[in-house]
Coordinates of C-alpha atoms in Angstrom, one line a residue:
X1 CA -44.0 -26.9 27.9
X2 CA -46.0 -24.2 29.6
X3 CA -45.6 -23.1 33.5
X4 CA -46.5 -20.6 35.5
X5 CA -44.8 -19.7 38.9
X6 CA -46.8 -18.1 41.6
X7 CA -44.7 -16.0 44.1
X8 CA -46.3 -16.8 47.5
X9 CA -45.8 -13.3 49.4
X10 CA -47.0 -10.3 48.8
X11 CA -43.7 -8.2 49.7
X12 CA -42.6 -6.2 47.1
X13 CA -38.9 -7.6 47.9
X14 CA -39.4 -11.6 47.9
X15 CA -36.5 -14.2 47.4
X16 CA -39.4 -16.5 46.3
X17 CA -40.1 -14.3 43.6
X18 CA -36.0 -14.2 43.2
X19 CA -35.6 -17.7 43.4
X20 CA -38.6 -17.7 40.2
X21 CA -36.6 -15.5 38.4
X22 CA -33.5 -17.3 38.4
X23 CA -35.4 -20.5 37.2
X24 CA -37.3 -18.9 34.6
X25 CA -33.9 -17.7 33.2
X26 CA -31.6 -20.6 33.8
X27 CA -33.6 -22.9 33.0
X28 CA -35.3 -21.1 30.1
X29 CA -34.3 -24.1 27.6
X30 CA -36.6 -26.6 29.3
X31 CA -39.6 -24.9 29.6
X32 CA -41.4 -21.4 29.9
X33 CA -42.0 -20.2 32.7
X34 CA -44.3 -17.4 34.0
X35 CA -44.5 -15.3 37.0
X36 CA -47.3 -14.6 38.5
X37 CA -48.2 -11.9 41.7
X38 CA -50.5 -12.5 44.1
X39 CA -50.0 -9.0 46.5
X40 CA -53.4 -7.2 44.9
X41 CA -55.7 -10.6 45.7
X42 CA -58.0 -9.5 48.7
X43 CA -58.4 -11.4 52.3
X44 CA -60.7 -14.3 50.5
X45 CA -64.3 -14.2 51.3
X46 CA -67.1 -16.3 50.4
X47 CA -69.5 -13.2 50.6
X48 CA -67.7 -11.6 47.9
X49 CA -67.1 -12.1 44.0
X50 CA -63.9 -13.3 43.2
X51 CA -64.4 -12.2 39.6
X52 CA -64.4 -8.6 41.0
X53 CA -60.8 -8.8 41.6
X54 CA -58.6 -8.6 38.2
X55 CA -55.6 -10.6 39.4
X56 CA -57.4 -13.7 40.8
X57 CA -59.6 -14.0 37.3
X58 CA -56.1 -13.8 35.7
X59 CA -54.5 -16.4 37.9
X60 CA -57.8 -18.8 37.7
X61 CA -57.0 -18.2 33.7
X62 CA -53.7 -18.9 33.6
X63 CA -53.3 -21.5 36.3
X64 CA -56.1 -23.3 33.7
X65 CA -54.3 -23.5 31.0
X66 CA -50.7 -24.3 31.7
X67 CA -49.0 -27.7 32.1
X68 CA -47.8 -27.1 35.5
X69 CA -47.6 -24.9 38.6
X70 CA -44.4 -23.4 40.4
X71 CA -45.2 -22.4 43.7
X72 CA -42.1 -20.7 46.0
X73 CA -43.4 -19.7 49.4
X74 CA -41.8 -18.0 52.0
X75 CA -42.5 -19.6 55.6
X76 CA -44.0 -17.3 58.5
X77 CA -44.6 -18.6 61.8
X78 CA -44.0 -22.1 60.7
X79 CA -46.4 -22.0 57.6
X80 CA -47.4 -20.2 54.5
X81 CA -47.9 -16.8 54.2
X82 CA -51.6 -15.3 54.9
X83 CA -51.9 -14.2 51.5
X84 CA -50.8 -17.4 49.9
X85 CA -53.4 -19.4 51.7
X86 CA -55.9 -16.5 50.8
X87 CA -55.4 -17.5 46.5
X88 CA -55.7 -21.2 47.6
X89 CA -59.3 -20.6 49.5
X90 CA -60.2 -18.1 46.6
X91 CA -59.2 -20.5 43.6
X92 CA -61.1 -23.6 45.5
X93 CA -64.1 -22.5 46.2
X94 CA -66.3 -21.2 43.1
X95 CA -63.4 -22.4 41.0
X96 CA -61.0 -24.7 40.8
X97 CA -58.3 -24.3 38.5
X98 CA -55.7 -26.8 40.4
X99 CA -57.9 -29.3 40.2
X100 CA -55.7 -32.3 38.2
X101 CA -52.9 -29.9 37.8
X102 CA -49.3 -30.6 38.4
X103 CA -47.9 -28.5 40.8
X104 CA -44.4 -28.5 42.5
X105 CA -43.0 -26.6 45.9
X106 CA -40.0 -24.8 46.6
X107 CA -38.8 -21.9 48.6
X108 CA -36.5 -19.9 49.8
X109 CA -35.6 -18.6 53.4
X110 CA -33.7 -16.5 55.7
X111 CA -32.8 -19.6 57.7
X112 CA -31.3 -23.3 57.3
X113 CA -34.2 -24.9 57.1
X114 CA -35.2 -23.1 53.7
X115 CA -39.2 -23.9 54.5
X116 CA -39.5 -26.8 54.8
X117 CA -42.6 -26.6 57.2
X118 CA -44.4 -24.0 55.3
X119 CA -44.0 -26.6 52.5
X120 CA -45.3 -29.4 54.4
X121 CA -48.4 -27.5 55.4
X122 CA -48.7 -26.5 51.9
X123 CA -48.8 -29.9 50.6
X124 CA -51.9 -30.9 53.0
X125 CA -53.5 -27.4 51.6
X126 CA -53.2 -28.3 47.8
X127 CA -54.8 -32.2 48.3
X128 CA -57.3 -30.7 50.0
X129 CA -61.0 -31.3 48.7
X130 CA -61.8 -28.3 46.4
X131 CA -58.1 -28.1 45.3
X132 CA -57.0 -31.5 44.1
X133 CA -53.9 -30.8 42.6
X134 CA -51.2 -33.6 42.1
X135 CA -48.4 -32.1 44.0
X136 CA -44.7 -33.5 42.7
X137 CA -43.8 -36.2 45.9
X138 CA -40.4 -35.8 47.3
X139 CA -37.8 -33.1 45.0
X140 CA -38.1 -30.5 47.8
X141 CA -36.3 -27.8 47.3
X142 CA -35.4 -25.9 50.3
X143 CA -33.3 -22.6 49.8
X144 CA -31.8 -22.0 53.1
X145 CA -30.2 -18.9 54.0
X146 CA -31.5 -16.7 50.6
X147 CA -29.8 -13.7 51.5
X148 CA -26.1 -15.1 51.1
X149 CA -27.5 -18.0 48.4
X150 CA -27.7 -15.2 45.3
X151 CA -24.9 -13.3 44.2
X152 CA -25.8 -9.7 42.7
X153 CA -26.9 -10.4 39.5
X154 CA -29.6 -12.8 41.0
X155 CA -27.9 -16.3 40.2
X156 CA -27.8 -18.9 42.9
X157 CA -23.9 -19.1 44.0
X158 CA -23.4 -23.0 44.6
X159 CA -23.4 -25.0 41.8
X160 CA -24.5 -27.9 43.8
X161 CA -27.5 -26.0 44.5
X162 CA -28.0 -25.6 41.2
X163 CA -27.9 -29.1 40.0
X164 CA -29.9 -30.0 42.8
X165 CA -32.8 -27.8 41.8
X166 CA -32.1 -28.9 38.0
X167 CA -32.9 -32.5 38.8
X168 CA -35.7 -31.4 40.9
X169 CA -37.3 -29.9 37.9
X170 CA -36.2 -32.4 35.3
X171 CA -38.1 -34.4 37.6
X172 CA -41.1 -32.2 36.9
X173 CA -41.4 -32.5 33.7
X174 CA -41.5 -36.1 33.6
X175 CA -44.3 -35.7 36.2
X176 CA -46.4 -33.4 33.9
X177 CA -45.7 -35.6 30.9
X178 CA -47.5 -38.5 33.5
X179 CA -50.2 -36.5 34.9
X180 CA -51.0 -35.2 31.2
X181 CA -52.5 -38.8 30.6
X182 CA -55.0 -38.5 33.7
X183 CA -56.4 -34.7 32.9
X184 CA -60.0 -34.4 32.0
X185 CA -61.3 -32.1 29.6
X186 CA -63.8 -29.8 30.0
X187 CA -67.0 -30.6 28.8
X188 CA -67.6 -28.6 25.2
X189 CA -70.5 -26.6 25.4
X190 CA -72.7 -25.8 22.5
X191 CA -71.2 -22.9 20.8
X192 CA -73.7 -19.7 19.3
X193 CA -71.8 -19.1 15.9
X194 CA -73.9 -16.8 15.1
X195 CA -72.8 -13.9 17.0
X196 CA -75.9 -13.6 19.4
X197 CA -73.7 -12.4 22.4
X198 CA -72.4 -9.0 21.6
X199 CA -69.1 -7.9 23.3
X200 CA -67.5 -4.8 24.3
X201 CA -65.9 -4.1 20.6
X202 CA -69.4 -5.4 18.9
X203 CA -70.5 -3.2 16.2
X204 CA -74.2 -3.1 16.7
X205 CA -75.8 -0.9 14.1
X206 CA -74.3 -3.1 10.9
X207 CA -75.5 -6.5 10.5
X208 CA -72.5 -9.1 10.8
X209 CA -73.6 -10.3 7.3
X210 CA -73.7 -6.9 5.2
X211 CA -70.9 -7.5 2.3
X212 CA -70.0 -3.9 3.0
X213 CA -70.0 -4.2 6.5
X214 CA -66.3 -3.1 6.9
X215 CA -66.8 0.0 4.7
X216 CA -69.8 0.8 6.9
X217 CA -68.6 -0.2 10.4
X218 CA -65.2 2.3 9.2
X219 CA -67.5 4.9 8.3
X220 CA -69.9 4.9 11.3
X221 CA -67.0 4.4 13.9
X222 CA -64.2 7.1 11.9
X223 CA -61.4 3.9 11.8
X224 CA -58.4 5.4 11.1
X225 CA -56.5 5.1 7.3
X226 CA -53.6 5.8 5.3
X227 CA -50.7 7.4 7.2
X228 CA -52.1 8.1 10.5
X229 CA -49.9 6.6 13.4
X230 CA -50.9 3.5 15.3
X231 CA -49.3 3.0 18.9
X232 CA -48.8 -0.5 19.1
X233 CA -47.2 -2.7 22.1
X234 CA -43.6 -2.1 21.1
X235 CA -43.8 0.0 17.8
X236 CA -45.2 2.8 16.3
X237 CA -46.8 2.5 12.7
X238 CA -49.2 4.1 10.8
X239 CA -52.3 2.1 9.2
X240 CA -50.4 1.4 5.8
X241 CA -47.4 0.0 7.3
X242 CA -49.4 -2.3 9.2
X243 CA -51.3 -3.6 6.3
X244 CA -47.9 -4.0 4.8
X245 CA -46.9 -5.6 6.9
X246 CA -49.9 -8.0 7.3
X247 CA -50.0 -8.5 3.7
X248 CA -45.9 -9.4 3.8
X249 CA -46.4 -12.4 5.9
X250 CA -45.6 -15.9 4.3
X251 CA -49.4 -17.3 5.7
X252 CA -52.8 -17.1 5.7
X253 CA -53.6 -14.7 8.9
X254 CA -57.4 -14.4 10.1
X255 CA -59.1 -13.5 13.2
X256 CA -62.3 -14.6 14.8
X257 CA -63.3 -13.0 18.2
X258 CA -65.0 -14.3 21.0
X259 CA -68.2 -13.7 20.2
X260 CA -67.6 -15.5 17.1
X261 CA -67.3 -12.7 14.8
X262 CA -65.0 -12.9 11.6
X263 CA -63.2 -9.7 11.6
X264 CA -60.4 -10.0 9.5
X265 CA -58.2 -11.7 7.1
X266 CA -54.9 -10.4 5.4
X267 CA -55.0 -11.5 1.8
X268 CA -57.9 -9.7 0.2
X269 CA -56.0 -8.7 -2.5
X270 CA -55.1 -12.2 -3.4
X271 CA -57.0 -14.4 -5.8
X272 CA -59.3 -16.5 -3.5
X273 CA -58.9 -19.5 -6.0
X274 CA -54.9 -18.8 -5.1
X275 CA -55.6 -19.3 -1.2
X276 CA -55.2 -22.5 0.8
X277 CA -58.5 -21.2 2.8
X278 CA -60.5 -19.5 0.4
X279 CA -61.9 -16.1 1.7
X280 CA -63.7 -13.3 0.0
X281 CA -64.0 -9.4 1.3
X282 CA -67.4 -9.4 2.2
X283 CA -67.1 -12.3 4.6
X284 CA -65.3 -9.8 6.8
X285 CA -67.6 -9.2 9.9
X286 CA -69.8 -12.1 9.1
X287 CA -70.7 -14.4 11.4
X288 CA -69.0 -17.8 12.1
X289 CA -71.8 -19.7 11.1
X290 CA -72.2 -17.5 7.7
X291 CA -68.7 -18.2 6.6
X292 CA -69.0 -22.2 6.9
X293 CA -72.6 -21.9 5.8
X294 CA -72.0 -24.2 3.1
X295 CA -71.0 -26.7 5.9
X296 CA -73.2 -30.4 6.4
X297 CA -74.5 -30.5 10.0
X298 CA -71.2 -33.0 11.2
X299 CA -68.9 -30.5 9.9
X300 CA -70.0 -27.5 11.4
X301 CA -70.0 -29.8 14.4
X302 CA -66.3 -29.3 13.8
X303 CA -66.2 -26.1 13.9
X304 CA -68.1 -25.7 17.2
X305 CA -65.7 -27.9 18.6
X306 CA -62.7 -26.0 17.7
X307 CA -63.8 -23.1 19.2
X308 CA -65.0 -24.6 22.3
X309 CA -61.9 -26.4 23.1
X310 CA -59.8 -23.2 22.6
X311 CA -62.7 -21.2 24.4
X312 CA -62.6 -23.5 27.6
X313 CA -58.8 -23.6 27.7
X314 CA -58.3 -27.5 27.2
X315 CA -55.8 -26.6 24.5
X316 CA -53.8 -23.3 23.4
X317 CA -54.1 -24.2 19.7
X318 CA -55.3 -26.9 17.1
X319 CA -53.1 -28.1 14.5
X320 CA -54.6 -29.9 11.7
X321 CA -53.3 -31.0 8.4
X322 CA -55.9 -30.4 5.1
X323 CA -56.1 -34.3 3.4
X324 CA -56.0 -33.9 -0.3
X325 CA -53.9 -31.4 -1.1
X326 CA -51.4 -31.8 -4.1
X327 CA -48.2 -33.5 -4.3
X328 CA -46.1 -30.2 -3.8
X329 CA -48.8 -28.3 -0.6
X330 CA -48.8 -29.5 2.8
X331 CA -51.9 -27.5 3.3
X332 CA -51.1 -26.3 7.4
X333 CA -54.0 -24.8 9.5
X334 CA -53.0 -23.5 13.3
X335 CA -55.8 -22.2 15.4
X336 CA -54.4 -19.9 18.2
X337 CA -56.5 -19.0 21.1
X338 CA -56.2 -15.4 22.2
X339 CA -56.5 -13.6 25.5
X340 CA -57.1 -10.1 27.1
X341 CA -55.3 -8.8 29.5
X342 CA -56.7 -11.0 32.5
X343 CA -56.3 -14.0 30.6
X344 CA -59.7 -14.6 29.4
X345 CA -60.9 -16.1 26.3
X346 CA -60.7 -13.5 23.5
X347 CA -60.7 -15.4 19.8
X348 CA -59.0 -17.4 17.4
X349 CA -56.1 -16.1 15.2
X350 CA -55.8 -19.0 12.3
X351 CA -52.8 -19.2 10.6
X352 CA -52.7 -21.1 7.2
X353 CA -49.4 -21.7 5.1
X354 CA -47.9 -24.2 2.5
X355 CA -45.8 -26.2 5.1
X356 CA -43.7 -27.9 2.0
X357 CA -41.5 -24.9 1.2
X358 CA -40.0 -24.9 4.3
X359 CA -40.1 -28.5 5.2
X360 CA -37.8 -28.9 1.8
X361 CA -35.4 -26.2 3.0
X362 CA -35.1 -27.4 6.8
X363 CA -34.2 -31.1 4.6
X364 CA -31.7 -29.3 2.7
X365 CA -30.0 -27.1 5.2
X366 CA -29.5 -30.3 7.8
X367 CA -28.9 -32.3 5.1
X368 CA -31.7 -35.0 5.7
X369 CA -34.1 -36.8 4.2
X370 CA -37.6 -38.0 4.7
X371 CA -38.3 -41.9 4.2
X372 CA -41.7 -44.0 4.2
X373 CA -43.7 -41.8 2.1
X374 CA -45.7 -38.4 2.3
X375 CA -47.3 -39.4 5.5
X376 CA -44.0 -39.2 7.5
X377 CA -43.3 -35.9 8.9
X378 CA -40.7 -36.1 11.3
X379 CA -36.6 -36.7 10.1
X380 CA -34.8 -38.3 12.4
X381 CA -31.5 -37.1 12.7
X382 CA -29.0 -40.0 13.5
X383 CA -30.1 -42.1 10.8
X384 CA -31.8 -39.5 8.5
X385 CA -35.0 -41.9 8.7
X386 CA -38.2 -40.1 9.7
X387 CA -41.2 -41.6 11.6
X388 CA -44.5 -41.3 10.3
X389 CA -46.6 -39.2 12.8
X390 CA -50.3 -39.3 12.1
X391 CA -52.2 -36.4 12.4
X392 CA -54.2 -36.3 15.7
X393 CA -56.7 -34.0 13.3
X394 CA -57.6 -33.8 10.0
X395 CA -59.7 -31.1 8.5
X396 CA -62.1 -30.4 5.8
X397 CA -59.9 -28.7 2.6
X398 CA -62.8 -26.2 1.8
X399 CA -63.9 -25.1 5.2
X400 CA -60.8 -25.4 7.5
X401 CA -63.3 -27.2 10.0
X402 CA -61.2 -29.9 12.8
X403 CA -62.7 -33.3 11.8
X404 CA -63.1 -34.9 15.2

C-alpha cells in the first residue's frame, strides 16, 4: 500500500515533517510512505497556471495515484498554515486530485493541544466542494508539546504515543481497503498508437517503422557505444556493462514511452521463437500500433486500454497471466507505468518471465505445496493448501494485449 505524506508548513525546520519521518520509518512494514514539500507552491491564484509551478503538478501526480493521503499540519493562529490552505485551493480548482481519496490528519505542536483546531478547520476544508476527499473520522492524532515528544535521533519518546498513533494508522488502512471499493476510474480515452504526438526525446527525421531505425537514429544523434562511461542515478557504467547487465536479467525487459513509441527490448540476441513475447530488432522504434499490427480490432482494443489506464493513473501496473502456455511456463506479463521527475506519465516498462521456476523454488524452500490444480496460485501456509486466485486479466499469448 501506497501513501504519500504532505508536510503542511513551509519552514525548513517542521516537526510535521518530523513527525512524517518517524512514521515513514517505524512504520515502514505497513505501508510506504512518501513525503512530499509544499514550501516552493506559490500564493494560489485563479489568474495563474498551476501547471507553471513544478511542485504542485508533482503533488496533483502523486496525490492521483496513491492509496492514501497523510497530512501533518502545524496550527497558526488557531488554523492551518497559509501555505497549506494555498495547495488545497490550487489542487481544487482546475484539478482535483483528492477527490475520493483517503486522507487522514495529524500534527504536531509546540503546545498541549497538539492542533487540534487547525485539524478541525482542516477537516471542513478537505469536504469542501472541489476537494471531496474522504477524511478518516475520529483517530486524531494530536502531538502535543513536539519539542520534548522526539528524542535526538527523531523517534517519538512515549511508547504510549506510539501505540496510539500505530492504531490510528492501522485504522487507516482498513479505511483505504473500504474507500477502494467506492473510487471511480477515470474514463479511458482513445489512445493514438501510432506515435502522432512527438515528445521531447522524439526522433523526428527516422520513421518509427524503418527496421534500421536504431542504427540510423544512433548515427544521426552520435549515441554513445562500447566503453564509454554512462553516469547513472547511483552508478557509473559504461554502454557494455549496461547491456550486460540488461541482457543478465532473468526476464523479458521492454520499454514503450509515452508517446507510444517502442524503444527497446533486452533480448535481441535471443531466438525470438525462445521468447515468452516474441520480438524481433527491427521492431525497435516502431510504433505501438506496428508491433501488434497483426492484432483483430478487439484486441488492439486491449492494448489501448492498458496504456490508458497506466497513462491516467487508475493503476501503477497490470498483471496478467498468458492462458495457454505449457505445463512447465507460467507465462507472467507486468506492465509498469513510468514517471519523470514531476510525476507525470512517461511509458510502460513490461516485464515478462517464466513465473514457474521460482514458484517451484519458493514451494521447496518453505516447504509447501500447491493443491486444487494449476489454476491455484496462492500456498497457504498453516495448512500447506493454496486458494485458487483467478486472474483479474488474462492476455493474448502472441501479442501480450490485457483481455478486458
Amino acid at each position: 500500500m501506497k501513501f504519500v505524506g504532505i508536510v503542511g508548513s513551509n519552514s525548513e525546520v517542521s516537526y510535521n515533517r518530523k513527525l512524517l519521518e518517524f512514521v515513514r520509518k517505524h512504520f515502514k512494514n505497513e505501508f510506504e510512505l512518501e513525503i512530499l514539500e509544499i514550501d516552493e507552491v506559490p500564493l494560489f491564484d485563479q489568474d495563474k497556471n498551476w501547471e507553471d509551478s513544478f511542485q504542485l503538478r508533482l503533488l496533483n501526480n502523486k496525490i492521483t495515484r496513491a492509496d492514501g493521503v497523510i497530512i501533518a499540519t502545524p496550527e497558526h493562529n488557531h488554523t492551518t498554515t497559509t501555505a497549506l490552505k494555498s495547495v488545497l485551493e490550487w489542487l481544487s480548482y482546475k484539478v482535483h486530485p483528492f477527490e475520493n481519496k483517503p486522507v487522514m490528519i495529524m500534527g504536531a505542536s509546540y503546545y498541549d493541544q497538539g492542533t487540534s483546531r487547525a485539524q478541525l478547520h482542516l477537516r471542513n476544508i478537505l469536504d469542501a466542494p472541489g476537494v471531496n476527499a474522504y477524511v478518516l473520522p475520529g483517530n486524531e492524532f494530536l502531538l502535543g508539546k513536539a519539542k520534548e515528544a522526539f528524542d535526538d535521533q527523531g523517534n517519538i519518546k512515549s511508547k504510549e504515543t506510539v501505540a496510539f498513533l500505530g492504531t490510528c494508522l492501522s485504522n487507516f488502512i482498513k479505511y483505504v481497503d473500504v474507500v477502494k471499493g467506492l473510487k471511480k476510474p477515470k474514463p479511458i480515452e482513445e489512445e493514438d498508437l501510432d506515435c502522432n504526438h512527438p515528445i521531447k526525446t522524439t526522433v523526428t527525421e527516422v520513421d518509427p517503422d524503418d527496421p534500421e531505425w536504431v542504427e540510423k537514429v544512433a548515427a544521426l544523434k552520435n549515441a554513445v557505444s562500447g566503453d564509454t562511461y554512462v553516469k547513472l542515478d547511483h552508478g557509473i557504467l559504461t554502454v557494455d556493462q549496461i547491456n550486460m547487465f540488461l541482457r543478465s536479467m532473468p526476464f523479458e525487459l521492454t520499454y514503450a514511452d509515452d508517446n507510444n513509441q517502442f524503444l527497446y527490448y533486452n533480448n535481441a540476441h535471443q531466438d525470438p521463437e525462445a521468447m515468452l513475447a516474441k520480438r524481433v530488432p527491427s521492431q525497435s522504434g516502431s510504433r505501438l500500433s506496428t508491433v501488434h499490427n497483426s492484432l483483430p480490432p478487439k484486441r488492439m482494443k486491449n492494448v489501448e486500454w492498458v496504456v490508458g489506464t497506466l497513462r491516467n493513473g487508475n493503476q501503477e501496473y497490470v498483471r496478467t497471466l498468458v492462458p495457454g502456455s505449457p505445463e512447465n511456463i507460467i507465462n507472467t506479463h507486468h506492465y509498469q507505468a513510468m514517471y519523470y521527475p514531476d510525476g507525470s506519465y512517461a511509458g510502460i516498462n513490461e516485464l515478462v518471465f517464466n513465473f514457474k521456476p521460482w514458484l517451484d523454488w519458493y514451494l521447496k524452500e518453505t516447504g509447501q505445496r500447491l493443491v486444487g490444480g494449476k489454476a491455484s496460485m496462492t500456498p497457504d501456509v498453516a495448512t500447506s493448501a493454496s486458494q485458487a486466485t483467478p486472474t483479474e486479466a488474462t492476455l493474448d499469448a502472441n501479442t501480450g494485449a490485457s483481455e478486458h
